[in-house]
Structures are given as C-alpha cells and as structure tokens.
GROMACS .gro file of C-alpha atoms in nm:
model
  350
    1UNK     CA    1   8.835   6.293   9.299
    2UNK     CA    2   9.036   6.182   8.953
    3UNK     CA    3   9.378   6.261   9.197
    4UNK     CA    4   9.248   6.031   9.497
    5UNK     CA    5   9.098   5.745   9.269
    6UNK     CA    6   9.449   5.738   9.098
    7UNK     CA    7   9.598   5.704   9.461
    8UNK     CA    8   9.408   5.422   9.571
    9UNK     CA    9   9.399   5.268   9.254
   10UNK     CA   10   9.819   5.263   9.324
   11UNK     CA   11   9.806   5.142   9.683
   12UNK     CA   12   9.899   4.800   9.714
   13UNK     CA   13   9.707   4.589  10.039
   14UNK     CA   14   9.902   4.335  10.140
   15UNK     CA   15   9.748   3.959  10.204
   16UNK     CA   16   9.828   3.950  10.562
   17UNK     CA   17   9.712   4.270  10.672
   18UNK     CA   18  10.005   4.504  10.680
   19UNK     CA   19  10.008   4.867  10.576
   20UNK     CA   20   9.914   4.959  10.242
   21UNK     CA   21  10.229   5.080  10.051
   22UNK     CA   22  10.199   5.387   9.792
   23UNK     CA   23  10.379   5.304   9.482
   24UNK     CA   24  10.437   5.680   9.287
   25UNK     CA   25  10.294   5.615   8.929
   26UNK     CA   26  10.623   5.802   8.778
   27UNK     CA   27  10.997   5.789   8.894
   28UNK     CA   28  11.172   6.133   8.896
   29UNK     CA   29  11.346   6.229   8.558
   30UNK     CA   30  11.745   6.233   8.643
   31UNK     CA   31  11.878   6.608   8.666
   32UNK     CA   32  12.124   6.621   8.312
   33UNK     CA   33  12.436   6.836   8.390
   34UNK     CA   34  12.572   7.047   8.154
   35UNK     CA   35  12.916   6.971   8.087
   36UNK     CA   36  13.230   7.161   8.164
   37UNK     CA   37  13.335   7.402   7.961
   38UNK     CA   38  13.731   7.348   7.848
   39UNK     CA   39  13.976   7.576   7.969
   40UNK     CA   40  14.190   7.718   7.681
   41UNK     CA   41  14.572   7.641   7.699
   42UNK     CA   42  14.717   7.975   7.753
   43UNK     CA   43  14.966   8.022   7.424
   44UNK     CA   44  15.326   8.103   7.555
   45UNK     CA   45  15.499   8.351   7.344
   46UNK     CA   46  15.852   8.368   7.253
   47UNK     CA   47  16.125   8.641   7.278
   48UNK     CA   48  16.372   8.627   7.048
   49UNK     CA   49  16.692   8.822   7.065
   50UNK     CA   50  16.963   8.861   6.797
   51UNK     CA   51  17.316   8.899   6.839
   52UNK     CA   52  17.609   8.968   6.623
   53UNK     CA   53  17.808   8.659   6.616
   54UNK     CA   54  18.162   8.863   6.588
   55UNK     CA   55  18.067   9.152   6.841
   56UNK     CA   56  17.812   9.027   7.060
   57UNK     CA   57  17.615   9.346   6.964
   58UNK     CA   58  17.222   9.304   6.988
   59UNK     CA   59  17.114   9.353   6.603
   60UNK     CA   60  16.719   9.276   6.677
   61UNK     CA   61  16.498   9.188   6.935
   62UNK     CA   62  16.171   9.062   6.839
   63UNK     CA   63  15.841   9.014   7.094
   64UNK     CA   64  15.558   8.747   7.058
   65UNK     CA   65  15.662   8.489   6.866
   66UNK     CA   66  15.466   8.233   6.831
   67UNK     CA   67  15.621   7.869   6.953
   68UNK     CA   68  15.581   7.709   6.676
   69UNK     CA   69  15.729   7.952   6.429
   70UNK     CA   70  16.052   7.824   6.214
   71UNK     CA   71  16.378   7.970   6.192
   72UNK     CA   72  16.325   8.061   5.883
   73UNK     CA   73  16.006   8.258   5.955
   74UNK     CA   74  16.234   8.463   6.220
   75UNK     CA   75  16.440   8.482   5.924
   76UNK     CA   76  16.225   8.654   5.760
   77UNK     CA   77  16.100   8.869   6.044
   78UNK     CA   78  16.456   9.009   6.086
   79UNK     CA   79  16.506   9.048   5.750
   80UNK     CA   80  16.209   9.330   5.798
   81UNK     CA   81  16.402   9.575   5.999
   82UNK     CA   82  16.762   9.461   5.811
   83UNK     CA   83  16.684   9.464   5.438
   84UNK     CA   84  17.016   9.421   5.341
   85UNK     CA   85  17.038   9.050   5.496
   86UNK     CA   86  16.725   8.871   5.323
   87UNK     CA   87  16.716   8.510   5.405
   88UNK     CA   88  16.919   8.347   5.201
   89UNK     CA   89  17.213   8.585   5.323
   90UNK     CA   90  17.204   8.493   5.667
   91UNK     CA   91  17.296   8.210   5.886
   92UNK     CA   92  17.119   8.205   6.240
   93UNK     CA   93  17.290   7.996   6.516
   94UNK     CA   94  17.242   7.878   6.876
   95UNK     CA   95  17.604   7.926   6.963
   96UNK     CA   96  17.877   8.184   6.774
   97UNK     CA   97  18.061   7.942   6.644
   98UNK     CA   98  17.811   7.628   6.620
   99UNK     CA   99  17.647   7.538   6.331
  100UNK     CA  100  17.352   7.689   6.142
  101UNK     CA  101  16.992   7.599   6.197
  102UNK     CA  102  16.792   7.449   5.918
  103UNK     CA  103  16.451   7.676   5.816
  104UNK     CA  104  16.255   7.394   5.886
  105UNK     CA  105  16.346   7.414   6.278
  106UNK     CA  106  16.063   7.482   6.518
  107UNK     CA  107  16.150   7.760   6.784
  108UNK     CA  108  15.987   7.525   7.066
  109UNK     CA  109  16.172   7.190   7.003
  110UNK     CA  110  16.517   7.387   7.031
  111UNK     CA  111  16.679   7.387   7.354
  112UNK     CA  112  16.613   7.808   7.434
  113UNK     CA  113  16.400   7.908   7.714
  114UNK     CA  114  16.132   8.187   7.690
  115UNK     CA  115  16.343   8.423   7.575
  116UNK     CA  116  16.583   8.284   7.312
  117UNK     CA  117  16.910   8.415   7.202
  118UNK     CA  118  17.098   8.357   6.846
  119UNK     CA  119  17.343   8.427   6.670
  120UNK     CA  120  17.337   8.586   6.365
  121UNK     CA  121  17.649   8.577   6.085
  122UNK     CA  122  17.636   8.725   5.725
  123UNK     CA  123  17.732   8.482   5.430
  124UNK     CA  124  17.765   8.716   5.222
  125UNK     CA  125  17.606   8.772   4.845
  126UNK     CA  126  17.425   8.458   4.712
  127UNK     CA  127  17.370   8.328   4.375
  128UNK     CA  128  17.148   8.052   4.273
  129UNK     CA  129  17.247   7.676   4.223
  130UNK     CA  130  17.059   7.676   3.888
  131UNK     CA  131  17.288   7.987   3.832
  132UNK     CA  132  17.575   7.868   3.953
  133UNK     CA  133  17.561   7.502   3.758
  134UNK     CA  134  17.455   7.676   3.413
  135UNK     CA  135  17.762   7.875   3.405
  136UNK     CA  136  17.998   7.669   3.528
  137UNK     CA  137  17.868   7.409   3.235
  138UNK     CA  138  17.842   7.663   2.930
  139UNK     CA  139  18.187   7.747   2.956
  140UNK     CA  140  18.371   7.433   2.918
  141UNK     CA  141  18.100   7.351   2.633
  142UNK     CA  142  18.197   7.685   2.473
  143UNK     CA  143  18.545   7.662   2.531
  144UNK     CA  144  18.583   7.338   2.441
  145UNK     CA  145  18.397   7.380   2.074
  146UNK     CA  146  18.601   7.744   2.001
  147UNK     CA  147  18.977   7.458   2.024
  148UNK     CA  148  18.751   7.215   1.804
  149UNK     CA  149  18.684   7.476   1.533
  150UNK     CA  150  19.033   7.630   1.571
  151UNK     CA  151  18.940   7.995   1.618
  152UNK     CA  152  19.214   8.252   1.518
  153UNK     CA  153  19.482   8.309   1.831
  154UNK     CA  154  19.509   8.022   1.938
  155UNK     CA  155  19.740   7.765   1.743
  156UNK     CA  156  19.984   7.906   1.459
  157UNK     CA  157  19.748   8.131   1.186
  158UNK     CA  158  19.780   7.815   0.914
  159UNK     CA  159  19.597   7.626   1.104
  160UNK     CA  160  19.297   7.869   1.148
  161UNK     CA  161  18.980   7.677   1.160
  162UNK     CA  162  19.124   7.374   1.030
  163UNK     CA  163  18.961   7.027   1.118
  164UNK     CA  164  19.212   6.725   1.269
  165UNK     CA  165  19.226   6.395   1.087
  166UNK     CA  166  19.177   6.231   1.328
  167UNK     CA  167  18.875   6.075   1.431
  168UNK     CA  168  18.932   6.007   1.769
  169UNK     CA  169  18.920   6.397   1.789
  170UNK     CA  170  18.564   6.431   1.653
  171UNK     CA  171  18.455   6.176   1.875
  172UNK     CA  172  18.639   6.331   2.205
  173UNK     CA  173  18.447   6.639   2.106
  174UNK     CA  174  18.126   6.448   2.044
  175UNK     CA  175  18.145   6.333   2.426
  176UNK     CA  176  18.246   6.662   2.573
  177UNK     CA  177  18.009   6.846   2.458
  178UNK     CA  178  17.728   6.542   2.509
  179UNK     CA  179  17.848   6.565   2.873
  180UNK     CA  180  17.803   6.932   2.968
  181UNK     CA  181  17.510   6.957   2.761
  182UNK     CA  182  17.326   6.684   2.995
  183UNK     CA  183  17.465   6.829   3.308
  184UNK     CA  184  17.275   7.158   3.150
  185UNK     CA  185  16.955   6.950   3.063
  186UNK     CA  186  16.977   6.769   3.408
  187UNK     CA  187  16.996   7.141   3.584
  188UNK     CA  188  16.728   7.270   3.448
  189UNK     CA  189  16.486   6.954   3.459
  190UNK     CA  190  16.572   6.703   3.695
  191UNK     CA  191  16.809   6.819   3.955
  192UNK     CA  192  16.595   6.958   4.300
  193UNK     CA  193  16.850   7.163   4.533
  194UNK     CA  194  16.777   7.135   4.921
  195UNK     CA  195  16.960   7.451   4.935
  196UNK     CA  196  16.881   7.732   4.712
  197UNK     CA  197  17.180   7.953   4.695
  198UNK     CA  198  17.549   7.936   4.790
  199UNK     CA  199  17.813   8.236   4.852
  200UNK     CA  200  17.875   8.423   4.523
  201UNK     CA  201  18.252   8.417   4.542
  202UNK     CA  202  18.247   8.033   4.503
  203UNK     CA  203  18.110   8.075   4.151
  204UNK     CA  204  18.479   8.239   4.062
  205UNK     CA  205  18.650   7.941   4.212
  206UNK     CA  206  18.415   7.697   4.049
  207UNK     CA  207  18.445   7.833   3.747
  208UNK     CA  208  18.815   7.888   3.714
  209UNK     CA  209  18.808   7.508   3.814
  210UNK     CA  210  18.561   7.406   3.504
  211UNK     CA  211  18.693   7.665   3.305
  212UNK     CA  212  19.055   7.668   3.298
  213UNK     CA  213  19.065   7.214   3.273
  214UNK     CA  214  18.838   7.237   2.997
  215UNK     CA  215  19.068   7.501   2.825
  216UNK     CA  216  19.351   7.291   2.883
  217UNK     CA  217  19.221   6.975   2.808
  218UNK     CA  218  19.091   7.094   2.490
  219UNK     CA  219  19.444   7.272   2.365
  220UNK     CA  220  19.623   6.944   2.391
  221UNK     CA  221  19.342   6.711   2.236
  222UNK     CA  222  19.282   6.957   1.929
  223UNK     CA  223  19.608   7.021   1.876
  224UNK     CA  224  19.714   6.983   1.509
  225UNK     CA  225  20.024   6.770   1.652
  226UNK     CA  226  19.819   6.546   1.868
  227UNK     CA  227  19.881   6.174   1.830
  228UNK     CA  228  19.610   5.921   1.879
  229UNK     CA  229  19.592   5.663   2.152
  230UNK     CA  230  19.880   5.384   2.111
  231UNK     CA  231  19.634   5.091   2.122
  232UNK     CA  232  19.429   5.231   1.839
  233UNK     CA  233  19.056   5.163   1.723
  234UNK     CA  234  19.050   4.918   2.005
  235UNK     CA  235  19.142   5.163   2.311
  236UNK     CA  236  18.896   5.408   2.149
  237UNK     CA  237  18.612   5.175   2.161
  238UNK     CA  238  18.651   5.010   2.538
  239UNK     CA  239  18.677   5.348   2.598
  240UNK     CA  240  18.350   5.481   2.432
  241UNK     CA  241  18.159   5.190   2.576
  242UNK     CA  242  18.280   5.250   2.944
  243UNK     CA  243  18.210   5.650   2.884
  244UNK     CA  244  17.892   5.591   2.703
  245UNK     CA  245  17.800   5.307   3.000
  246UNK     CA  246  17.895   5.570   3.329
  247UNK     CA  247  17.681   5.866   3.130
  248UNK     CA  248  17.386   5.656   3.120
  249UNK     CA  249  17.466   5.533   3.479
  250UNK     CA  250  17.512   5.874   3.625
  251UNK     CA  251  17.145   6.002   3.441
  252UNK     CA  252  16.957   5.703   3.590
  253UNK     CA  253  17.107   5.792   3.955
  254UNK     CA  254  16.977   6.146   3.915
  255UNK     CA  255  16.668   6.027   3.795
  256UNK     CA  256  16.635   5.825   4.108
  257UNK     CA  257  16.741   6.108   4.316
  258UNK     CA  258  16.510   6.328   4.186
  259UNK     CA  259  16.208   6.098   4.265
  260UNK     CA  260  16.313   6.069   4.619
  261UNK     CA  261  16.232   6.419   4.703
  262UNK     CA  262  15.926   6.557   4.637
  263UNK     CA  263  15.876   6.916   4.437
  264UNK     CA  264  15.926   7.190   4.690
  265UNK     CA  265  16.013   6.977   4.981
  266UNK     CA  266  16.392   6.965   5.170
  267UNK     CA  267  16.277   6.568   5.242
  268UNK     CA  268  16.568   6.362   5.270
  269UNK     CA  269  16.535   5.979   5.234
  270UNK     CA  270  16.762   5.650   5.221
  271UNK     CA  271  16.805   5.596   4.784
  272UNK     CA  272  16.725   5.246   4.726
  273UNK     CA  273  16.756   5.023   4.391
  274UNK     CA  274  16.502   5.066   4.134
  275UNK     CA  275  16.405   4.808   3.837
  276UNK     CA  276  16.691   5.047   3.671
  277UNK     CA  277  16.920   4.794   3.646
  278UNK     CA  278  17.162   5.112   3.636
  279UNK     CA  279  17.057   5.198   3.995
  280UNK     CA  280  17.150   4.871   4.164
  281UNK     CA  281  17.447   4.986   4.267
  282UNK     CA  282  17.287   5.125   4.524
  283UNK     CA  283  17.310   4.845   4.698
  284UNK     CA  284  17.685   4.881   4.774
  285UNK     CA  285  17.749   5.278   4.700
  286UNK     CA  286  17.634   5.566   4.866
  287UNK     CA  287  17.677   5.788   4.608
  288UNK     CA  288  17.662   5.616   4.281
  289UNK     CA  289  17.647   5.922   4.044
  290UNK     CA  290  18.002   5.996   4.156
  291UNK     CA  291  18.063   5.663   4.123
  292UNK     CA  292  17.951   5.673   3.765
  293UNK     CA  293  18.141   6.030   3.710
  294UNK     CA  294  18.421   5.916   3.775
  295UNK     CA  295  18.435   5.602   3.520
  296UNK     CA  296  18.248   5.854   3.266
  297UNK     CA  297  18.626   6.057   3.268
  298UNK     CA  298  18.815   5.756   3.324
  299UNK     CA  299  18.663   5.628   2.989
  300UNK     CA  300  18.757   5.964   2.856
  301UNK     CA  301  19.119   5.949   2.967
  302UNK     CA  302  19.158   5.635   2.778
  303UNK     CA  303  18.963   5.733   2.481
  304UNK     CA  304  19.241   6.073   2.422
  305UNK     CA  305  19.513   5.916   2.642
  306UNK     CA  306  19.593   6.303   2.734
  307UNK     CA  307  19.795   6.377   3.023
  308UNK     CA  308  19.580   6.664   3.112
  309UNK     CA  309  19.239   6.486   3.115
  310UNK     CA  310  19.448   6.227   3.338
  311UNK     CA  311  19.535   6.509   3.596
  312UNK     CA  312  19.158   6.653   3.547
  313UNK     CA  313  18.997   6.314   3.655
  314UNK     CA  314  19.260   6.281   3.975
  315UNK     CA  315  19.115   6.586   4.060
  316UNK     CA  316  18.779   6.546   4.027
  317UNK     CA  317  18.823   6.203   4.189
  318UNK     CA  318  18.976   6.378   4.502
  319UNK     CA  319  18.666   6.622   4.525
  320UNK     CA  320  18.372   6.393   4.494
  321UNK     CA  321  18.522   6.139   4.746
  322UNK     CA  322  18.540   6.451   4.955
  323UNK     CA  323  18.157   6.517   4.870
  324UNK     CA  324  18.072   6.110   4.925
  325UNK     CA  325  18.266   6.115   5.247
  326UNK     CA  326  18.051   6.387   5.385
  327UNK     CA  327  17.723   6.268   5.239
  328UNK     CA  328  17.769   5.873   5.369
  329UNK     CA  329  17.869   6.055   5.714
  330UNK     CA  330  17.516   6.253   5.694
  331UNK     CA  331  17.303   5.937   5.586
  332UNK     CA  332  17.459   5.735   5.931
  333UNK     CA  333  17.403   5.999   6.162
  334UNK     CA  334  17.083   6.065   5.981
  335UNK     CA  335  16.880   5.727   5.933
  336UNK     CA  336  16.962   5.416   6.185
  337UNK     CA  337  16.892   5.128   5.940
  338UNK     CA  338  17.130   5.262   5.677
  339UNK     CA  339  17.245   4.971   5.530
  340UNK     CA  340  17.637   4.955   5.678
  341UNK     CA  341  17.780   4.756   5.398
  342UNK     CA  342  17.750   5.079   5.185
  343UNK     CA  343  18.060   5.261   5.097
  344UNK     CA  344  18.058   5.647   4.996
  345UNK     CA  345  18.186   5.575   4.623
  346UNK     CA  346  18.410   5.240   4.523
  347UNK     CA  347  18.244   4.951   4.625
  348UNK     CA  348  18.432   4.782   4.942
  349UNK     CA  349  18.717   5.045   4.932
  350UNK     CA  350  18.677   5.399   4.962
   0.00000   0.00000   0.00000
C-alpha cells in the first residue's frame, strides 16, 4: 500500500487529459570508476665495458648499472676488482686519446648506447694539493731564513751567522718569509681545490722550481757583499708599498674565490667585484690574483734590485699567463655572458 500511495502520489495528470507521467522519486547514483593504475617505467640498465687505452685489452666489464650513476661511481666500482688504481689514479675516457670525464658526469647524458665502452689510462701515484702546496712553500721559507742567519757552509767561515747592515736586507727577509707564510695560511684555510690530487712526480719539478729560486735568490740578497738599491730609501719604499699593496690584493682575490664555491662542491661560477675595493679588478681581469702576484715580485725586484729575483719574476710571469690563458679560455667556453672585455691577467693587453 505505502509503495503504491508513493506512486500515485508521484504521477503527474496533466490539465488536458493526456497520460499521467511517472516521475522516479530518486535519480540513479553515477557508477565511480576506479582509476588506472600507473604503469612503472621499466629502468634500463647499463653495461659498461673497460678498455686499456694503450692495448685495447678489456680490463673490466661491469653489468647493471644504473643510468644515472656518475663516472666517478664506476670509478669506484672498478676500483673494486683493481685495487691498485683507486680513483684518484685513474682517468676514464670516451675515446683513447680524448679527454677525461669529470666525476660529476651522468652515464645517461653521455653519448654511449646500452652498452658503453671507455677507456681507461693510469696517471700514475697521486699526492694531495694541500700536500703538494705545503711543501713546495716550507722550503723556500726555510731556505730562505738558513742565508738570513748565515748558517756554516755557505759563505766564507768569518761570516758564520753574521747579520748584514743593511736594512733593506731585514726587510727583504721580512717579506719573503710574510709571503710563503700566507700562501701556507691560505692552503690550509681558504684555498678549496676542484681537484684533489695531481701526479706525484710533479711535486719534484715544483719543488726544484720553488726550491732552487728561493736558494738563489736568497745567496745573492744575503750576501755579505751585497749592495743596496741605487735609488736608496726611496726605491725601497715605492717598492714596499707596491709589494705590501699586491699581497693584500692577491688575499682579497682568494678570499673572493673561496666564497664562490661552496664547501665540498666542484661548482664553478663567473667571480664578480665585491665591496672589496681590492676585488674590482675583476671587472677587467680574469685572473686577478696573478695579476696581483705578479706586482707582489715586481715590488720585490725593485725593493733588492737583484738580478736573480728579476729572472725569478720573468719566470713566474711566463707561467701564470700560461695558467690565465687557459683559465679565461675555460670561463668563454664555459659561461655565455662572460663579460668579453675581460683579459686573462694585464688589463687590455695580455
């Protein structure tokens, strides 16, 4: 009865006499799908073959690597079943003689197929930069002081451990040693290496090179015979002021350096001017701190006006232009709004 009363209480009659329509009381609930599940992206593994670079002979083959695994994770992987080539020691390549891949390269954004093939080429035994830059600095400090004091064998026996009178000699050592004894400080507290280690046999050469001019400079300058600059008091102090001006210079560049790259990290960015005022040069040098190196010995040259700190400075001069050269190079091919008025170290000409 309750079912048929709620019928007819739902049937419409129409004025002029047509059917009665039924009007349903609810409207069907729509039917909710469940949604499709995702298919998982099937994960591609690598295979990665070795090869000697020299012989072509397959040194390792390793199966399942993930894509997005660095070179220097496969570094480490065949560095498992080759001990005697850890990381550091080896230098992995896409082509025998091409150029080494950074760590930081992603398997899967390198231009291999499925089943990759490098090259693999021992660099031999490495040694640490911090290694490296504290010994090739502690010599010439030590080397440097032992002509100061005048140690025994090395000028005529009367004038064991005699002092000069001159002061320009006190103050030549006074720089020297204030020099390599920031280049220590700055090694162990504000320089950060994007590479670790270099081949041990350049620590010979580097130190012969630090070394043996520091030996020499120092014979001639302490020299109980050694005459002071021609233009006096007044050559000494332009030339402590522009020595004394570079060192400050060349601190405030690796300061700025340092801050560019965070702790860890292999980032490389474009160095811009800080509110150093020191640091502005940036502006028109790549590489400032060379920039400032070189007026640091300059200054020196003119402070001793020795023939052998002359020849030291050419040197040096020669090398870090080499160094600038290659690093202004990097930062074009590297970064496409480097500014283009830069030059690698002097200012509009080299």
């Amino acid at each position: 009865m309750d079912a048929l009363a709620l019928e007819a209480t739902n049937t419409k009659k129409p004025s002029n006499g047509a059917a009665a329509v039924a009007v349903p009381l609810l409207a069907q609930a729509p039917v909710k799908r469940k949604p499709a599940k995702k298919t998982k992206k099937a994960v591609v593994f690598f295979e990665v073959e070795i090869l000697d670079a020299k012989t072509k002979d397959k040194l390792c083959f390793l199966d399942k690597v993930e894509p997005n695994a660095t070179i220097g994770e496969i570094k480490s992987m065949f560095h498992k079943s080759h001990p005697q080539w850890y990381p550091a020691r080896q230098s992995i390549r896409l082509d025998p003689k091409g150029k080494s891949l950074k760590d930081e390269d992603v398997l899967q954004h390198l231009p291999v197929g499925t089943t990759a093939t490098f090259y693999f080429r021992d660099l031999g035994a490495q040694i640490s930069w911090v290694t490296v830059f504290l010994t090739e600095y502690t010599g010439p400090l030590v080397l440097y002081l032992m002509f100061y004091f005048r140690v025994p064998f090395i000028y005529a026996p009367k004038y064991d451990f005699t002092t000069s009178k001159h002061w320009v000699v006190h103050l030549a050592c006074m720089c020297h040693s204030f020099h390599f004894f920031k280049r220590l400080l700055e090694t162990l507290f504000v320089h950060r290496f994007s590479h670790g280690t270099m081949p041990l046999r350049n620590i010979f050469k580097n130190c012969t090179y630090y070394w043996g001019f520091a030996a020499w400079m120092a014979y001639y300058i302490n020299h109980p015979l050694y005459t002071p600059p021609i233009y006096g008091e007044q050559q000494i102090r332009l030339a402590l002021v522009i020595f004394l001006f570079c060192q400050i210079g060349n601190f405030s560049i690796h300061i700025a350096l340092r801050n560019l790259r965070p702790p860890g990290s292999k980032t490389r960015k474009i160095p811009y001017p800080t509110k150093n005022p020191f640091t502005w040069i940036f502006l028109l040098v790549s590489c400032p701190n060379y920039t400032y190196e070189l007026g640091s010995w300059l200054g020196f040259t003119l402070m001793t006006q020795c023939l052998p700190v002359a020849f030291f400075t050419l040197v040096g001069f020669i090398q870090m232009t080499v160094w600038a050269k290659g690093k202004h190079r990097s930062y074009l091919k590297e970064f496409r709004d480097y500014p283009p008025v830069r030059s690698p170290i002097l200012p509009f000409i080299l």
